[in-house]
DNA sequence: TTAAATGCAAACGCTTTGCAATTGA
DNA sequence: TCAATTGCAAAGCGTTTGCATTTAA
């Protein structure tokens, strides 16, 4: 479901700023920060403001069109919501982000529910650690 | 190993402010924020300053005497480092924090290493979700 | 036409920092 | 004694907000 269409259906206005924010989110290789989105927006729309970016991201989050992930940086990152959830393995040395299929977390989810009676929300996990390359270098 | 002793051995000064920060960390039922530590310090040491709390926490972190955990709040929380690691299940509704033994995460750690060649650092995980009580209420 | 959306500037909350004064060892 | 530590004030950073202006529908 395109962001454009959802906005339209729900009666939100399609503004150039919103379109550019959405475009930046879609074009991003990986997860993108508000600041990075703003840079792209500002390049094409010099009078735009970062508060518009934040307001648009808030709207898109509310509509479940984007998700927000905290990678343990000082800022939060965004990406377009996908049907099949995935997670992130973040190398603490090189910052590399490896996508992790949600199925890898099913066993954990089961244990938490069975043993701790806790329904874990594992939709947006970022697991810190060390990737194979950095581990090789260190050894 | 007491914080006091480590500081002394490493040649750091034992100041009343540092002692009170350490005391607050030890007395805390659960994970405590810098602001909460400062409130306790300030009550006994009116001229103290929160920057001292942050500097002390930074020092204690560096010495591996306290750990910092991000529960997804706007601020980070601290607690004294323990021999046996544990993790946290944080209820997104009532904020309840359930301690999770690290053994629950061993299987996940294994999968990540085997299938993704990724050495996960699962020492300080906070998993968001819904506790049993809140789930009952909702149903 | 008009409510929604924007730009701007200022504020916010948490954290960090420069610097002069204080203090533990 | 004197370098380490502190208090203070200000800044830094990402994010939010109030308000007047603009704009999509």
mmCIF file of N, CA and C in Angstrom, chain B residues 24-81:
data_model
loop_
_atom_site.group_PDB
_atom_site.id
_atom_site.type_symbol
_atom_site.label_atom_id
_atom_site.label_comp_id
_atom_site.label_asym_id
_atom_site.label_seq_id
_atom_site.Cartn_x
_atom_site.Cartn_y
_atom_site.Cartn_z
ATOM 1 N N UNK B 24 22.973 5.764 46.119
ATOM 2 C CA UNK B 24 21.672 5.824 45.438
ATOM 3 C C UNK B 24 21.520 4.666 44.467
ATOM 4 N N UNK B 25 22.608 4.350 43.755
ATOM 5 C CA UNK B 25 22.567 3.240 42.808
ATOM 6 C C UNK B 25 22.317 1.925 43.530
ATOM 7 N N UNK B 26 22.960 1.752 44.688
ATOM 8 C CA UNK B 26 22.795 0.502 45.414
ATOM 9 C C UNK B 26 21.424 0.391 46.070
ATOM 10 N N UNK B 27 20.915 1.515 46.552
ATOM 11 C CA UNK B 27 19.623 1.480 47.237
ATOM 12 C C UNK B 27 18.440 1.368 46.277
ATOM 13 N N UNK B 28 18.680 1.698 45.032
ATOM 14 C CA UNK B 28 17.575 1.697 44.072
ATOM 15 C C UNK B 28 16.986 0.297 43.930
ATOM 16 N N UNK B 29 15.660 0.215 44.010
ATOM 17 C CA UNK B 29 14.982 -1.069 43.809
ATOM 18 C C UNK B 29 15.322 -1.594 42.429
ATOM 19 N N UNK B 30 15.197 -0.699 41.482
ATOM 20 C CA UNK B 30 15.407 -1.117 40.112
ATOM 21 C C UNK B 30 16.360 -0.134 39.444
ATOM 22 N N UNK B 31 16.170 0.106 38.208
ATOM 23 C CA UNK B 31 17.067 0.968 37.455
ATOM 24 C C UNK B 31 16.679 2.406 37.676
ATOM 25 N N UNK B 32 17.686 3.209 37.875
ATOM 26 C CA UNK B 32 17.467 4.571 38.327
ATOM 27 C C UNK B 32 18.043 5.548 37.321
ATOM 28 N N UNK B 33 17.377 6.677 37.185
ATOM 29 C CA UNK B 33 17.844 7.677 36.220
ATOM 30 C C UNK B 33 18.805 8.654 36.889
ATOM 31 N N UNK B 34 19.538 9.369 36.070
ATOM 32 C CA UNK B 34 20.479 10.368 36.581
ATOM 33 C C UNK B 34 19.733 11.405 37.418
ATOM 34 N N UNK B 35 18.572 11.786 36.954
ATOM 35 C CA UNK B 35 17.770 12.784 37.658
ATOM 36 C C UNK B 35 17.377 12.278 39.048
ATOM 37 N N UNK B 36 16.988 11.022 39.135
ATOM 38 C CA UNK B 36 16.590 10.452 40.428
ATOM 39 C C UNK B 36 17.781 10.352 41.375
ATOM 40 N N UNK B 37 18.909 9.987 40.835
ATOM 41 C CA UNK B 37 20.124 9.951 41.650
ATOM 42 C C UNK B 37 20.423 11.351 42.162
ATOM 43 N N UNK B 38 20.289 12.308 41.275
ATOM 44 C CA UNK B 38 20.583 13.691 41.656
ATOM 45 C C UNK B 38 19.651 14.177 42.762
ATOM 46 N N UNK B 39 18.386 13.796 42.688
ATOM 47 C CA UNK B 39 17.440 14.204 43.730
ATOM 48 C C UNK B 39 17.907 13.726 45.104
ATOM 49 N N UNK B 40 18.378 12.477 45.148
ATOM 50 C CA UNK B 40 18.851 11.940 46.427
ATOM 51 C C UNK B 40 20.136 12.638 46.880
ATOM 52 N N UNK B 41 21.005 12.870 45.930
ATOM 53 C CA UNK B 41 22.257 13.558 46.259
ATOM 54 C C UNK B 41 21.964 14.973 46.762
ATOM 55 N N UNK B 42 21.114 15.650 46.038
ATOM 56 C CA UNK B 42 20.818 17.044 46.336
ATOM 57 C C UNK B 42 20.134 17.208 47.698
ATOM 58 N N UNK B 43 19.352 16.219 48.079
ATOM 59 C CA UNK B 43 18.655 16.276 49.367
ATOM 60 C C UNK B 43 19.657 16.331 50.522
ATOM 61 N N UNK B 44 20.782 15.685 50.329
ATOM 62 C CA UNK B 44 21.771 15.646 51.402
ATOM 63 C C UNK B 44 22.925 16.622 51.177
ATOM 64 N N UNK B 45 23.010 17.103 49.951
ATOM 65 C CA UNK B 45 24.131 17.945 49.557
ATOM 66 C C UNK B 45 23.580 19.061 48.678
ATOM 67 N N UNK B 46 22.966 20.037 49.297
ATOM 68 C CA UNK B 46 22.193 21.020 48.529
ATOM 69 C C UNK B 46 22.963 21.720 47.415
ATOM 70 N N UNK B 47 24.268 21.861 47.555
ATOM 71 C CA UNK B 47 24.989 22.586 46.523
ATOM 72 C C UNK B 47 25.511 21.683 45.411
ATOM 73 N N UNK B 48 25.154 20.431 45.475
ATOM 74 C CA UNK B 48 25.621 19.518 44.434
ATOM 75 C C UNK B 48 24.953 19.836 43.105
ATOM 76 N N UNK B 49 25.518 19.290 42.061
ATOM 77 C CA UNK B 49 25.054 19.606 40.714
ATOM 78 C C UNK B 49 24.897 18.324 39.899
ATOM 79 N N UNK B 50 23.925 18.344 39.001
ATOM 80 C CA UNK B 50 23.654 17.121 38.229
ATOM 81 C C UNK B 50 24.814 16.771 37.303
ATOM 82 N N UNK B 51 25.632 17.744 36.962
ATOM 83 C CA UNK B 51 26.774 17.413 36.097
ATOM 84 C C UNK B 51 27.732 16.467 36.825
ATOM 85 N N UNK B 52 27.803 16.595 38.123
ATOM 86 C CA UNK B 52 28.629 15.674 38.908
ATOM 87 C C UNK B 52 28.070 14.257 38.842
ATOM 88 N N UNK B 53 26.752 14.166 38.849
ATOM 89 C CA UNK B 53 26.125 12.848 38.733
ATOM 90 C C UNK B 53 26.502 12.223 37.398
ATOM 91 N N UNK B 54 26.374 12.996 36.331
ATOM 92 C CA UNK B 54 26.706 12.459 35.016
ATOM 93 C C UNK B 54 28.178 12.081 34.930
ATOM 94 N N UNK B 55 29.034 12.914 35.502
ATOM 95 C CA UNK B 55 30.461 12.598 35.448
ATOM 96 C C UNK B 55 30.786 11.363 36.266
ATOM 97 N N UNK B 56 30.119 11.205 37.381
ATOM 98 C CA UNK B 56 30.353 10.013 38.206
ATOM 99 C C UNK B 56 29.840 8.758 37.504
ATOM 100 N N UNK B 57 28.677 8.872 36.901
ATOM 101 C CA UNK B 57 28.124 7.721 36.185
ATOM 102 C C UNK B 57 29.040 7.318 35.033
ATOM 103 N N UNK B 58 29.575 8.295 34.360
ATOM 104 C CA UNK B 58 30.494 8.021 33.252
ATOM 105 C C UNK B 58 31.721 7.266 33.759
ATOM 106 N N UNK B 59 32.214 7.702 34.902
ATOM 107 C CA UNK B 59 33.369 7.045 35.494
ATOM 108 C C UNK B 59 33.038 5.604 35.892
ATOM 109 N N UNK B 60 31.912 5.435 36.552
ATOM 110 C CA UNK B 60 31.518 4.095 37.002
ATOM 111 C C UNK B 60 31.256 3.160 35.824
ATOM 112 N N UNK B 61 30.731 3.713 34.754
ATOM 113 C CA UNK B 61 30.535 2.915 33.547
ATOM 114 C C UNK B 61 31.886 2.467 33.008
ATOM 115 N N UNK B 62 32.818 3.407 32.961
ATOM 116 C CA UNK B 62 34.143 3.117 32.423
ATOM 117 C C UNK B 62 34.813 2.000 33.231
ATOM 118 N N UNK B 63 34.551 1.983 34.509
ATOM 119 C CA UNK B 63 35.134 0.979 35.392
ATOM 120 C C UNK B 63 34.279 -0.290 35.464
ATOM 121 N N UNK B 64 33.234 -0.327 34.649
ATOM 122 C CA UNK B 64 32.328 -1.484 34.624
ATOM 123 C C UNK B 64 31.669 -1.736 35.975
ATOM 124 N N UNK B 65 31.422 -0.684 36.697
ATOM 125 C CA UNK B 65 30.753 -0.829 37.986
ATOM 126 C C UNK B 65 29.250 -0.601 37.845
ATOM 127 N N UNK B 66 28.866 0.133 36.848
ATOM 128 C CA UNK B 66 27.432 0.277 36.573
ATOM 129 C C UNK B 66 27.192 0.042 35.088
ATOM 130 N N UNK B 67 25.959 -0.328 34.796
ATOM 131 C CA UNK B 67 25.574 -0.480 33.400
ATOM 132 C C UNK B 67 24.448 0.493 33.098
ATOM 133 N N UNK B 68 24.373 0.812 31.839
ATOM 134 C CA UNK B 68 23.407 1.786 31.350
ATOM 135 C C UNK B 68 22.421 1.019 30.486
ATOM 136 N N UNK B 69 21.142 1.204 30.717
ATOM 137 C CA UNK B 69 20.145 0.513 29.898
ATOM 138 C C UNK B 69 19.140 1.504 29.336
ATOM 139 N N UNK B 70 18.836 1.326 28.064
ATOM 140 C CA UNK B 70 17.858 2.168 27.390
ATOM 141 C C UNK B 70 16.540 1.414 27.322
ATOM 142 N N UNK B 71 15.582 1.848 28.127
ATOM 143 C CA UNK B 71 14.278 1.190 28.148
ATOM 144 C C UNK B 71 13.315 1.828 27.159
ATOM 145 N N UNK B 72 13.836 2.663 26.296
ATOM 146 C CA UNK B 72 12.987 3.301 25.304
ATOM 147 C C UNK B 72 12.274 4.524 25.852
ATOM 148 N N UNK B 73 12.719 4.976 26.999
ATOM 149 C CA UNK B 73 12.205 6.226 27.529
ATOM 150 C C UNK B 73 13.036 7.343 26.923
ATOM 151 N N UNK B 74 12.750 8.566 27.328
ATOM 152 C CA UNK B 74 13.529 9.679 26.781
ATOM 153 C C UNK B 74 14.894 9.773 27.461
ATOM 154 N N UNK B 75 15.008 9.107 28.595
ATOM 155 C CA UNK B 75 16.290 9.115 29.306
ATOM 156 C C UNK B 75 16.768 7.670 29.503
ATOM 157 N N UNK B 76 17.999 7.539 29.868
ATOM 158 C CA UNK B 76 18.636 6.248 30.036
ATOM 159 C C UNK B 76 18.658 5.921 31.529
ATOM 160 N N UNK B 77 18.753 4.659 31.901
ATOM 161 C CA UNK B 77 18.756 4.294 33.319
ATOM 162 C C UNK B 77 20.003 3.496 33.690
ATOM 163 N N UNK B 78 20.329 3.524 34.962
ATOM 164 C CA UNK B 78 21.566 2.921 35.418
ATOM 165 C C UNK B 78 21.305 1.923 36.521
ATOM 166 N N UNK B 79 22.158 0.928 36.613
ATOM 167 C CA UNK B 79 22.162 0.110 37.825
ATOM 168 C C UNK B 79 23.526 -0.519 38.015
ATOM 169 N N UNK B 80 23.797 -0.936 39.255
ATOM 170 C CA UNK B 80 25.107 -1.487 39.549
ATOM 171 C C UNK B 80 25.295 -2.782 38.776
ATOM 172 N N UNK B 81 26.469 -2.953 38.256
ATOM 173 C CA UNK B 81 26.769 -4.138 37.463
ATOM 174 C C UNK B 81 26.751 -5.367 38.362
#
